């Protein structure tokens, strides 16, 4: 796996969002499943959806908070999340492993429908 991560595409209908997955344990497990589709719902800070199977992770990878544009696995409910706003108040949310980041402006997420299917593919 490249030192700086693996380029992927998040495909929502006709919209292609470039992203990079890092070398974390859940990212590696997700890459092995590609192409992979997950249903996400928009919430206050993110798009989030339950994965069909939980991803493995190491406890040392768990942290609180995010940076806008992070792609994360929230271990409490096997959630795949694209966190795109409210970074400044994010430290109150814990139990996450960062799996990567969107490669462009995270505001693109505001242009999508409330409920979406995201297909994750290798680039």
Coordinates of C-alpha atoms in Angstrom, one line a residue:
X1 CA 0.0 0.0 0.0
X2 CA 1.4 3.4 -0.8
X3 CA 2.9 5.4 2.1
X4 CA 0.5 8.2 1.6
X5 CA -2.6 6.0 1.3
X6 CA -4.7 4.6 -1.5
X7 CA -6.8 6.8 -3.9
X8 CA -10.4 5.8 -4.2
X9 CA -13.6 7.3 -5.6
X10 CA -16.8 7.8 -3.7
X11 CA -19.6 7.5 -6.3
X12 CA -23.0 9.0 -5.6
X13 CA -25.2 8.7 -8.7
X14 CA -23.4 10.7 -11.3
X15 CA -21.1 12.5 -8.8
X16 CA -17.6 11.2 -8.3
X17 CA -15.8 12.4 -5.1
X18 CA -12.1 11.7 -5.0
X19 CA -10.7 10.5 -1.7
X20 CA -7.7 8.8 -0.1
X21 CA -7.8 6.0 2.4
X22 CA -5.0 5.7 4.9
X23 CA -3.1 2.7 6.1
X24 CA -5.2 2.0 9.2
X25 CA -6.5 -1.5 9.9
X26 CA -10.2 -0.6 9.0
X27 CA -9.0 1.1 5.8
X28 CA -7.1 -2.0 4.7
X29 CA -10.2 -4.2 5.4
X30 CA -12.4 -1.9 3.4
X31 CA -10.0 -1.8 0.5
X32 CA -10.2 -5.6 0.4
X33 CA -14.0 -5.4 0.0
X34 CA -14.0 -2.9 -2.9
X35 CA -16.1 -2.2 -4.8
X36 CA -18.3 -1.6 -1.8
X37 CA -21.7 0.2 -1.5
X38 CA -23.0 1.6 1.8
X39 CA -26.3 3.5 2.4
X40 CA -25.7 6.8 4.2
X41 CA -28.0 9.3 5.8
X42 CA -27.2 13.0 6.3
X43 CA -27.0 14.1 9.9
X44 CA -25.9 17.4 11.5
X45 CA -22.2 16.9 10.9
X46 CA -21.9 14.0 8.6
X47 CA -23.2 11.3 6.4
X48 CA -23.3 8.0 8.3
X49 CA -24.5 4.5 7.7
X50 CA -24.1 1.0 9.2
X51 CA -21.7 -1.3 7.4
X52 CA -22.9 -4.8 6.7
X53 CA -20.0 -6.2 8.7
X54 CA -17.9 -4.4 11.3
X55 CA -14.3 -3.5 10.3
X56 CA -11.4 -4.6 12.4
X57 CA -9.4 -2.0 14.2
X58 CA -6.7 -1.6 16.8
X59 CA -7.6 0.2 20.1
X60 CA -4.6 2.5 19.6
X61 CA -6.3 3.9 16.5
X62 CA -9.3 5.1 18.4
X63 CA -9.7 8.9 19.0
X64 CA -12.1 11.7 19.5
X65 CA -13.0 14.4 17.0
X66 CA -12.3 14.8 13.3
X67 CA -11.1 17.2 10.7
X68 CA -13.7 18.4 8.1
X69 CA -13.5 15.9 5.2
X70 CA -12.5 12.9 7.3
X71 CA -13.7 9.5 6.4
X72 CA -14.1 7.5 9.6
X73 CA -15.2 4.2 11.1
X74 CA -17.2 4.7 14.3
X75 CA -16.8 1.5 16.3
X76 CA -19.8 1.8 18.6
X77 CA -22.3 0.9 15.8
X78 CA -20.1 -0.2 12.9
X79 CA -20.7 3.2 11.2
X80 CA -19.1 4.4 8.0
X81 CA -19.0 8.1 8.3
X82 CA -18.0 11.1 6.1
X83 CA -17.5 13.9 8.5
X84 CA -17.7 17.2 6.6
X85 CA -18.5 20.0 9.1
X86 CA -18.3 21.2 12.7
X87 CA -14.7 20.2 13.2
X88 CA -14.5 22.8 15.9
X89 CA -16.9 21.0 18.3
X90 CA -15.9 17.4 17.3
X91 CA -13.8 16.5 20.3
X92 CA -17.0 15.6 22.2
X93 CA -17.4 12.6 19.9
X94 CA -15.2 9.6 20.5
X95 CA -14.7 6.0 19.4
X96 CA -13.6 6.8 15.9
X97 CA -10.9 5.6 13.7
X98 CA -9.9 7.9 10.8
X99 CA -9.8 5.9 7.6
X100 CA -9.0 8.7 5.2
X101 CA -10.1 12.0 3.8
X102 CA -12.0 13.6 0.9
X103 CA -9.5 15.0 -1.6
X104 CA -11.5 18.1 -2.4
X105 CA -13.8 20.6 -0.6
X106 CA -15.9 18.7 1.9
X107 CA -18.8 21.2 1.2
X108 CA -19.7 19.0 -1.8
X109 CA -21.5 16.8 0.7
X110 CA -24.0 19.7 1.3
X111 CA -25.1 19.3 -2.4
X112 CA -26.2 15.7 -2.0
X113 CA -29.6 14.3 -1.1
X114 CA -30.4 13.4 2.5
X115 CA -30.2 9.7 1.9
X116 CA -27.6 8.4 -0.5
X117 CA -25.9 5.2 -1.7
X118 CA -22.2 5.6 -1.9
X119 CA -20.2 3.2 -4.0
X120 CA -16.5 3.1 -3.0
X121 CA -14.2 2.0 -5.8
X122 CA -10.4 1.8 -6.4
X123 CA -9.2 4.7 -8.6

